[in-house]
XYZ file of C-alpha atoms in Angstrom:
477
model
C 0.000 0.000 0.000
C 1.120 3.411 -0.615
C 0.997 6.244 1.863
C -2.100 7.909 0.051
C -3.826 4.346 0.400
C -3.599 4.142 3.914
C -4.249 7.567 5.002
C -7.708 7.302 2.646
C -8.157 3.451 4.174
C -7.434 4.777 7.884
C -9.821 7.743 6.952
C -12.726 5.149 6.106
C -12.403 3.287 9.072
C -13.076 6.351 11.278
C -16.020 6.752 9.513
C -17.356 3.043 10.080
C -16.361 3.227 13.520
C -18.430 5.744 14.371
C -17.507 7.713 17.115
C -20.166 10.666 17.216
C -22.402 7.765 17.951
C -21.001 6.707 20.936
C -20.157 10.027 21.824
C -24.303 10.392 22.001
C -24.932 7.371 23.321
C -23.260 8.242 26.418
C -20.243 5.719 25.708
C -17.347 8.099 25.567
C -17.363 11.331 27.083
C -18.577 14.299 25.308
C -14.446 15.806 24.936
C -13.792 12.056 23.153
C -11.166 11.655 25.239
C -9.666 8.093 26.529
C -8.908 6.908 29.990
C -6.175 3.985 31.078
C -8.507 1.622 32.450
C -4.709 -0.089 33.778
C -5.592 -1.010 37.545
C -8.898 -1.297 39.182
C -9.829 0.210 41.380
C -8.208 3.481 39.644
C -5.238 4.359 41.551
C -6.008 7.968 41.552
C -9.341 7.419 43.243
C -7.777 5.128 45.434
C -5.332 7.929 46.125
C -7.922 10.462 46.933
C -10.388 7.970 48.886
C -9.451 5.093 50.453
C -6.483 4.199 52.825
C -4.834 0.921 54.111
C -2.499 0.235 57.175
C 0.775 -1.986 56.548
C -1.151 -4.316 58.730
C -4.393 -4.336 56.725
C -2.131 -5.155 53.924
C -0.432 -7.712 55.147
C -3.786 -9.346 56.912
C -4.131 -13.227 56.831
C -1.607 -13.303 53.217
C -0.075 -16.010 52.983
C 3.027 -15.798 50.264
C 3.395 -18.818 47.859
C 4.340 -16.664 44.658
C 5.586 -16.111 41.802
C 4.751 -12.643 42.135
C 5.466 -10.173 39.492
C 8.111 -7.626 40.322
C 8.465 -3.772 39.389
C 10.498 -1.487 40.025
C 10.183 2.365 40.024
C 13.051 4.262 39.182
C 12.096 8.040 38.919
C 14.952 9.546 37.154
C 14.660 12.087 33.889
C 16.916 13.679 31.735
C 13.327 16.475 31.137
C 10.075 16.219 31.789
C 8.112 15.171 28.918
C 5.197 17.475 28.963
C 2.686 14.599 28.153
C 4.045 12.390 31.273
C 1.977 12.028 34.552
C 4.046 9.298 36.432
C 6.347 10.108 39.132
C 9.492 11.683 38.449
C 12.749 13.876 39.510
C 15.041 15.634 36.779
C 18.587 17.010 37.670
C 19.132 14.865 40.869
C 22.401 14.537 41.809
C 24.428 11.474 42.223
C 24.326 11.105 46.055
C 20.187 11.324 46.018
C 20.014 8.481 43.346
C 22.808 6.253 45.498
C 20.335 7.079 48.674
C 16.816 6.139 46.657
C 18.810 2.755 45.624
C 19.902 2.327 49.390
C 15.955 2.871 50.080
C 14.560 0.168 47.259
C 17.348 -2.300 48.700
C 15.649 -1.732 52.215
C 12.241 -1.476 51.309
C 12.847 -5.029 49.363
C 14.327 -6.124 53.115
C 11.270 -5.464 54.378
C 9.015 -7.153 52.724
C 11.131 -10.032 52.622
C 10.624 -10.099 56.065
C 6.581 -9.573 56.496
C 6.257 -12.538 53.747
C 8.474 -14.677 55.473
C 10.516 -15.066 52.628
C 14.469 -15.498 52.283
C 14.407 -14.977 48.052
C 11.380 -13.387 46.082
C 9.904 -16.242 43.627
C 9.700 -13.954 40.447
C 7.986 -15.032 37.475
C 8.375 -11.140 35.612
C 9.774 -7.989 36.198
C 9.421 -4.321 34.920
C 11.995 -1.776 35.942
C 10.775 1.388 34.851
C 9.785 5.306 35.378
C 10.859 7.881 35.575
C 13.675 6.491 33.501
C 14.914 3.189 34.776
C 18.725 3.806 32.726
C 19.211 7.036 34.132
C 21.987 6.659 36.534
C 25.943 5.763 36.363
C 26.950 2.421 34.811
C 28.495 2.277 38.425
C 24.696 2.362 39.741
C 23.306 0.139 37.183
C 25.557 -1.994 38.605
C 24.885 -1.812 41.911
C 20.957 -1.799 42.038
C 21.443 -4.933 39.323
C 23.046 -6.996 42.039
C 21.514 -6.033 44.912
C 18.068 -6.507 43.442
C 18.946 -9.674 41.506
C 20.040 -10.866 45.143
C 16.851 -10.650 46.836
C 14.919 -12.773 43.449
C 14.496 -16.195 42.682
C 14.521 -16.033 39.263
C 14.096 -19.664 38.735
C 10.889 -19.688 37.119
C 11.066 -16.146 36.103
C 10.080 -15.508 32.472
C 11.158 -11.847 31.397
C 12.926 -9.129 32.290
C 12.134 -5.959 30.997
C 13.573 -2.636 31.517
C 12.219 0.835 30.077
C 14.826 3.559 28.812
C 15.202 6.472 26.945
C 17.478 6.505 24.100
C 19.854 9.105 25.370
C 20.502 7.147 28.649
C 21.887 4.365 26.554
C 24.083 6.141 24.154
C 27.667 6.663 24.332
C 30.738 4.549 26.466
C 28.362 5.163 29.578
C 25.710 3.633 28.031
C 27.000 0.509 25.999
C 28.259 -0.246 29.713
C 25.031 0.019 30.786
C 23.224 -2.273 28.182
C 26.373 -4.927 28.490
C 25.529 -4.935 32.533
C 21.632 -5.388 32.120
C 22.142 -8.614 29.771
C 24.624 -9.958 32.414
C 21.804 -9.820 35.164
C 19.351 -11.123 32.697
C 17.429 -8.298 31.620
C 16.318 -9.924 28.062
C 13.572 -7.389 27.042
C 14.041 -3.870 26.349
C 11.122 -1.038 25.904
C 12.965 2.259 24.335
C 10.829 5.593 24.990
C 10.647 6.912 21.109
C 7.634 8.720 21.209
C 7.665 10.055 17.833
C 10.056 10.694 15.002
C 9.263 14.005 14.155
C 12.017 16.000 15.939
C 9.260 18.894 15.831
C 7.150 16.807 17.869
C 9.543 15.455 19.981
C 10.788 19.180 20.611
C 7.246 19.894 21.757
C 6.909 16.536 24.188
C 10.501 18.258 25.892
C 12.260 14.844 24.634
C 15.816 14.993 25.427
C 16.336 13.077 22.075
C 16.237 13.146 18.485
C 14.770 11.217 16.020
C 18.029 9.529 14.482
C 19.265 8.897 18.537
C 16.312 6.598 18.728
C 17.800 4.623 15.812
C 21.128 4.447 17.039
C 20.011 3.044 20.368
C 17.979 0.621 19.354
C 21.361 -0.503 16.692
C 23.231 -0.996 20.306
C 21.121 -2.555 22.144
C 20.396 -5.156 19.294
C 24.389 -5.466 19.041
C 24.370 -5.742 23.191
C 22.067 -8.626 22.782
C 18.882 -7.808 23.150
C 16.830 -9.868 21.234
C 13.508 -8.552 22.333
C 13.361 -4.725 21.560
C 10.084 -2.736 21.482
C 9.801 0.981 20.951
C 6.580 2.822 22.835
C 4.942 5.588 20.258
C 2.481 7.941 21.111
C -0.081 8.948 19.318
C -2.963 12.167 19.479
C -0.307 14.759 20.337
C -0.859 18.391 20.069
C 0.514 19.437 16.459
C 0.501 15.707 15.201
C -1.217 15.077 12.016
C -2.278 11.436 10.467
C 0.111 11.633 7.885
C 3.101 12.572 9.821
C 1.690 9.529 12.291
C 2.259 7.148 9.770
C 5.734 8.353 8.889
C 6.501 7.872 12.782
C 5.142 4.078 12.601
C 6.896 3.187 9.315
C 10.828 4.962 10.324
C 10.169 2.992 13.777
C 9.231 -0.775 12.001
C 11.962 0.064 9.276
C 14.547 -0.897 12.156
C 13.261 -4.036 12.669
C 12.221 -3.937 16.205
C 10.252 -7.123 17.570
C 7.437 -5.114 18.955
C 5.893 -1.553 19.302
C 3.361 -0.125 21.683
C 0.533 2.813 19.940
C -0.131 4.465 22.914
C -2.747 7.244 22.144
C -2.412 10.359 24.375
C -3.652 10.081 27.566
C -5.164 13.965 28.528
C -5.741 12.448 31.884
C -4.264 9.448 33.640
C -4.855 6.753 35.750
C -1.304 7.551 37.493
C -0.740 9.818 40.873
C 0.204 13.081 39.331
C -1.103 15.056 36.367
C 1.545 16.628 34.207
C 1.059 19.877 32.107
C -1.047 18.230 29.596
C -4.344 18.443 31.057
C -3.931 22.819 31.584
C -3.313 22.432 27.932
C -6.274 20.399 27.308
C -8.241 22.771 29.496
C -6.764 26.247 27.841
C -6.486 24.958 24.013
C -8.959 21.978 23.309
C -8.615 22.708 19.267
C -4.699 21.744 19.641
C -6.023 18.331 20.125
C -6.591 16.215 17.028
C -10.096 14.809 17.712
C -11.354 11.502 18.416
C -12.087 10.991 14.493
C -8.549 12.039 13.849
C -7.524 9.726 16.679
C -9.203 7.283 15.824
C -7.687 7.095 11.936
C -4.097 7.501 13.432
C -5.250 4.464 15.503
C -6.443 2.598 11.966
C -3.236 3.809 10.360
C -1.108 2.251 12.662
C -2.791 -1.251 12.425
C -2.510 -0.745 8.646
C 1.154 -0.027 8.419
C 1.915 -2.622 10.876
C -0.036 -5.495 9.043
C 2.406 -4.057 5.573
C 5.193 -4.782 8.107
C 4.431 -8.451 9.497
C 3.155 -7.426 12.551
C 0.137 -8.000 15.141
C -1.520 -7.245 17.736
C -3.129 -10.389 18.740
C -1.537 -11.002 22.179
C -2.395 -8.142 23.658
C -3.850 -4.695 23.199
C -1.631 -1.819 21.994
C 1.201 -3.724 21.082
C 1.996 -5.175 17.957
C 4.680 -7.958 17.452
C 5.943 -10.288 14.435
C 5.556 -13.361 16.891
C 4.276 -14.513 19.691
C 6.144 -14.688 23.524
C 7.563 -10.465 22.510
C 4.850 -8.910 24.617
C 5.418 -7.762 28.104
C 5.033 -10.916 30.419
C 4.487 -8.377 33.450
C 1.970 -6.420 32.250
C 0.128 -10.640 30.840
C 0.117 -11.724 34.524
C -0.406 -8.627 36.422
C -3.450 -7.665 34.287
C -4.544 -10.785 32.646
C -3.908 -13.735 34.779
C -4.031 -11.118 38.097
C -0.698 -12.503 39.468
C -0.050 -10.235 42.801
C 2.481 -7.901 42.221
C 5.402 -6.680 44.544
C 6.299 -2.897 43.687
C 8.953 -1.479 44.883
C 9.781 2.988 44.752
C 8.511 5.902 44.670
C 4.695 5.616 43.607
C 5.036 1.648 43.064
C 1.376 -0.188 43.596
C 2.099 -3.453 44.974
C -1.320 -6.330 45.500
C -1.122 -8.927 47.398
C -4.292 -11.204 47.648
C -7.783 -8.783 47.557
C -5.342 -5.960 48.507
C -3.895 -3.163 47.365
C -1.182 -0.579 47.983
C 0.309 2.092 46.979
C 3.645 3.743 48.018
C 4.666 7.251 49.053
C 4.654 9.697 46.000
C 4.950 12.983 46.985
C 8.464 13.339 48.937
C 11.379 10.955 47.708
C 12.649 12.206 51.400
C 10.055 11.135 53.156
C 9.975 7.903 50.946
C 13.985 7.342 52.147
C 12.857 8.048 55.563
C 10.078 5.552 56.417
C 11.948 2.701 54.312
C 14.929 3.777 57.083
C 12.971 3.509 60.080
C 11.749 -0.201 59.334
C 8.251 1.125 57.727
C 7.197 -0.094 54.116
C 5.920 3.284 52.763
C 2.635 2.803 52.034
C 0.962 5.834 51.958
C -2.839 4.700 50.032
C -4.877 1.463 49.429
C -8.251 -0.890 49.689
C -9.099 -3.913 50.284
C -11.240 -4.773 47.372
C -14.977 -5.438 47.969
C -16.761 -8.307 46.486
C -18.019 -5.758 43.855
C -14.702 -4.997 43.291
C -13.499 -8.362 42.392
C -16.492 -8.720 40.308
C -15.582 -5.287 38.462
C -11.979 -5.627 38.276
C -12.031 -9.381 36.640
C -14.128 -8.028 33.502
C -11.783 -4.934 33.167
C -8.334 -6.388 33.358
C -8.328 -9.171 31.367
C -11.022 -7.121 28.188
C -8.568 -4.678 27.918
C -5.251 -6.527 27.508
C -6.660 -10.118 25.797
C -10.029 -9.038 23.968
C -12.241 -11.623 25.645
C -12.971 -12.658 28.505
C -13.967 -16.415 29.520
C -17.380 -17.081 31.165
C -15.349 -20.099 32.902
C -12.703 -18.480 33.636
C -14.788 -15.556 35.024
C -16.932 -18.332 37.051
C -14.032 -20.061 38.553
C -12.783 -16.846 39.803
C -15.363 -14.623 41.489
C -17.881 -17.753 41.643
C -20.269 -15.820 39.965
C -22.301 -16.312 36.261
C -20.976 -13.136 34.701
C -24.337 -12.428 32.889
C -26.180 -12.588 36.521
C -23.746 -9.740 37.345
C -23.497 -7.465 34.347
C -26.067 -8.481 31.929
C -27.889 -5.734 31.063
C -24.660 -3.545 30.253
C -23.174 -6.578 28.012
C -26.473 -6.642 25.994
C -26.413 -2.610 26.021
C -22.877 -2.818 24.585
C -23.852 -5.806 22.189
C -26.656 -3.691 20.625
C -23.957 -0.773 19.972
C -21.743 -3.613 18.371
C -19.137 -3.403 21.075
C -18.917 -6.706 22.291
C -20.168 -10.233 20.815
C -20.736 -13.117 22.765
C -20.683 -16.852 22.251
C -21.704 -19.842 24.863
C -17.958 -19.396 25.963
C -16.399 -15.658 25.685
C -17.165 -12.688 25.558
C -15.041 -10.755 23.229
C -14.252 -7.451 22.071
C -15.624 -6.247 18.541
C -13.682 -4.575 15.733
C -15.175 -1.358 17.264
C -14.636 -2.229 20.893
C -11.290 -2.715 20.274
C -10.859 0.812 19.132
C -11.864 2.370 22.677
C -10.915 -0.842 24.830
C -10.131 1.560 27.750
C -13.680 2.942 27.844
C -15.423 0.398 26.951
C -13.840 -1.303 30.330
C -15.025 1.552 32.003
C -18.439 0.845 31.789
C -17.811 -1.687 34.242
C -16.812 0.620 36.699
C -18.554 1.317 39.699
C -19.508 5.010 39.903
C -17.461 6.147 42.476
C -14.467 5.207 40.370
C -15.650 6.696 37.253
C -12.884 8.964 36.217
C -15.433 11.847 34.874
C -18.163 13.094 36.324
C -21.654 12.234 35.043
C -22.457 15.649 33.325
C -19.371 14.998 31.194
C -21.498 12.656 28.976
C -24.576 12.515 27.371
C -27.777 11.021 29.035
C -27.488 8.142 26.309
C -28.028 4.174 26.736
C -24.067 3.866 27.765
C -24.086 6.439 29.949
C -21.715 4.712 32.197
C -23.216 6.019 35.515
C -26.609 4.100 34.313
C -24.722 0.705 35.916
């Protein structure tokens, strides 16, 4: 296909989807915009709402594992203007040597409330922040002190986000040579775009042909699993300069990407400047038809390419076993999850927590005085079990199992929800069989929101008067 061809092909399938429609039906808010339905409950209401005691967390758990590690390491070259996770730009070497002395502790600790002498790890994510962004000396250093506390026996992938300009240079072949020796075997690089216009606007501290050279050296360091993240819906972006950024990022040959479309407002702790933008200059925004055509292109330039996106949502590989193997049994197959950092969300059992995320200080401090540094968190409800077992698996697999569902919350999932699965039927959202329920063509296009309609209303992330009074009106639950 030639450019012209898929821009006109993309263009069509905005049309078929539809999205005025749902707009009026009360589906998607009235602004079109998109909300990471990632955890559940939504760890900014959880942040504003609900607390949890390290005892409460702990409760009655009994650790038999794998868990699923991560990681948070906060440190930026900038601050991309579309990022709303947690983290510190300019710190200087002694503050990232005491936030590694705090992870090593805070690891300690719950080593000790589990009763456990090594972690049994079946993935990890170490990301950001930047997870690169500190001396080859301290990539060393947190490698083998955090490798030391693991059991990485049965552990399946390691992966480890980075920006291209942390792994450039002497510094940063050092780096990429000391994450393969501790068995990091999956690498997520932070390209964005590859417009240097547009990266310019997102305050990347990289251009468009760094991204190609790192992702040359860490394919020569021996990474055989490289993915670049992409972002789509930015202020300035057009379709056509979209699909330029998808075809310069498959022409390297990566394994896998990630389409991210902008998220305006986010799931995470702490907003960045994006949503003042949003608030001051709506028209900046390409709109959800326009987003929804870059979201069409993409899938058209990466079927050209050889790839798919049939493991999991958002990112498309050439073959199976390249997707992230965290984010498959964290959200998926709801392994509990030990976070560790700034920020980090951690579940154990029906709980969850979430760490400090303010003060990196205070962070240091409580890990120092023998405290895990939980800050936020719930217990989930029976509803919440009910809720969060549609919405995890939807948005990362595309179906969910009736069985499966059964077997887990002991409920039929039609007793539960079906009135809003026939509502999203009619609206060609979802199909169902005697065995799944699975995403349509068009629910697959706004996977995030359609998992929000499974959300109970004091978790909705906009308030009601945001949509329309339609038959999706998510509220109406």
């Amino acid at each position: 296909m030639t450019t012209q061809d898929i821009l006109q092909d993309a263009h069509k399938k905005a049309v078929e989807i539809n999205a005025g429609e749902l707009i009026h039906a009360g589906f998607l808010p009235k602004s079109g915009l998109i909300f990471p339905a990632i955890l559940y409950p939504p760890a900014i209401k959880i942040a504003k709402k609900c607390n949890i005691t390290e005892d409460q967390f702990f409760a009655d758990y009994k650790a038999t594992g794998p868990f699923v590690i991560y990681v948070h390491i906060p440190f930026c070259v900038n601050r991309c203007n579309f990022c709303h996770f947690v983290t510190k730009t300019g710190s200087p070497s002694e503050q990232v040597d005491l936030y590694l002395n705090a992870i090593e502790q805070e690891m300690d600790l719950y080593l000790k409330r589990l009763s456990l002498t090594k972690i049994p790890t079946a993935a990890i994510l170490i990301g950001g922040g930047t997870a690169t962004n500190m001396t080859p000396r301290q990539m060393e250093r947190f490698l083998a002190a955090f490798t030391k506390r693991l059991d990485l026996s049965c552990c399946e992938q390691f992966t480890i986000d980075t920006d291209p300009t942390t792994i450039l240079g002497a510094d940063g072949e050092e780096k990429l040579e000391t994450l393969v020796r501790f068995g990091a075997d999956r690498i997520t690089i932070g390209a964005q775009n590859f417009d240097n216009a547009i990266l310019k606007k997102m305050n990347r501290a990289h251009t468009a042909e760094e991204i190609k050279i790192a992702v040359k050296s860490a394919r020569e360091h021996g990474f055989n699993n490289i993915s670049v993240d992409l972002i789509y819906g930015y202020p300035g972006q057009t379709l056509e300069g979209w699909i330029d950024t998808v075809q310069q990022a498959l022409e390297l040959d990566v394994d896998a990407f990630q389409a991210f479309e902008l998220r305006v407002y986010s799931g995470s702790l702490i907003d960045g400047p994006t949503p003042v933008h949003f608030h001051r200059s709506p028209g900046d925004f390409p709109g959800v038809d326009e987003r929804t055509s870059m979201k069409a292109g993409a899938i058209l330039v990466a079927e050209e390419h050889g790839y798919y996106d049939g493991d999991y949502n958002y990112l498309f590989s050439k073959k199976t076993g390249m997707t992230s193997q965290y984010q498959e049994k964290r959200s998926s197959l709801l392994y509990d999850t030990l976070a560790f950092g700034m920020s980090a969300q951690s579940v154990l059992g029906g709980s969850i927590a979430i760490n400090e995320f303010a003060s990196m200080a205070r962070y240091c401090s409580e890990v120092a005085e023998g405290r895990i540094p939980l800050v936020r968190g719930k217990t989930r409800t029976l509803d919440d079990i009910l809720r969060r077992t549609v919405i995890s698996t939807l948005r990362t697999r595309r179906f969910l199992s009736k069985d499966e569902y059964q077997k887990r919350t002991g409920r039929d999932i039609n007793d539960v929800f079906g009135k809003k699965i026939n509502a999203l039927k009619k609206y060609g959202l979802l199909t169902e069989d005697e065995e799944n329920l699975r995403l349509t063509e068009r629910g697959y296009y706004f996977a995030d929101t359609l998992c929000m309609q499974f959300h109970h209303p004091d978790f909705l992330p906009f308030e009601r008067n945001e949509y329309h009074e339609g038959e999706l009106n998510p509220y109406n639950n």
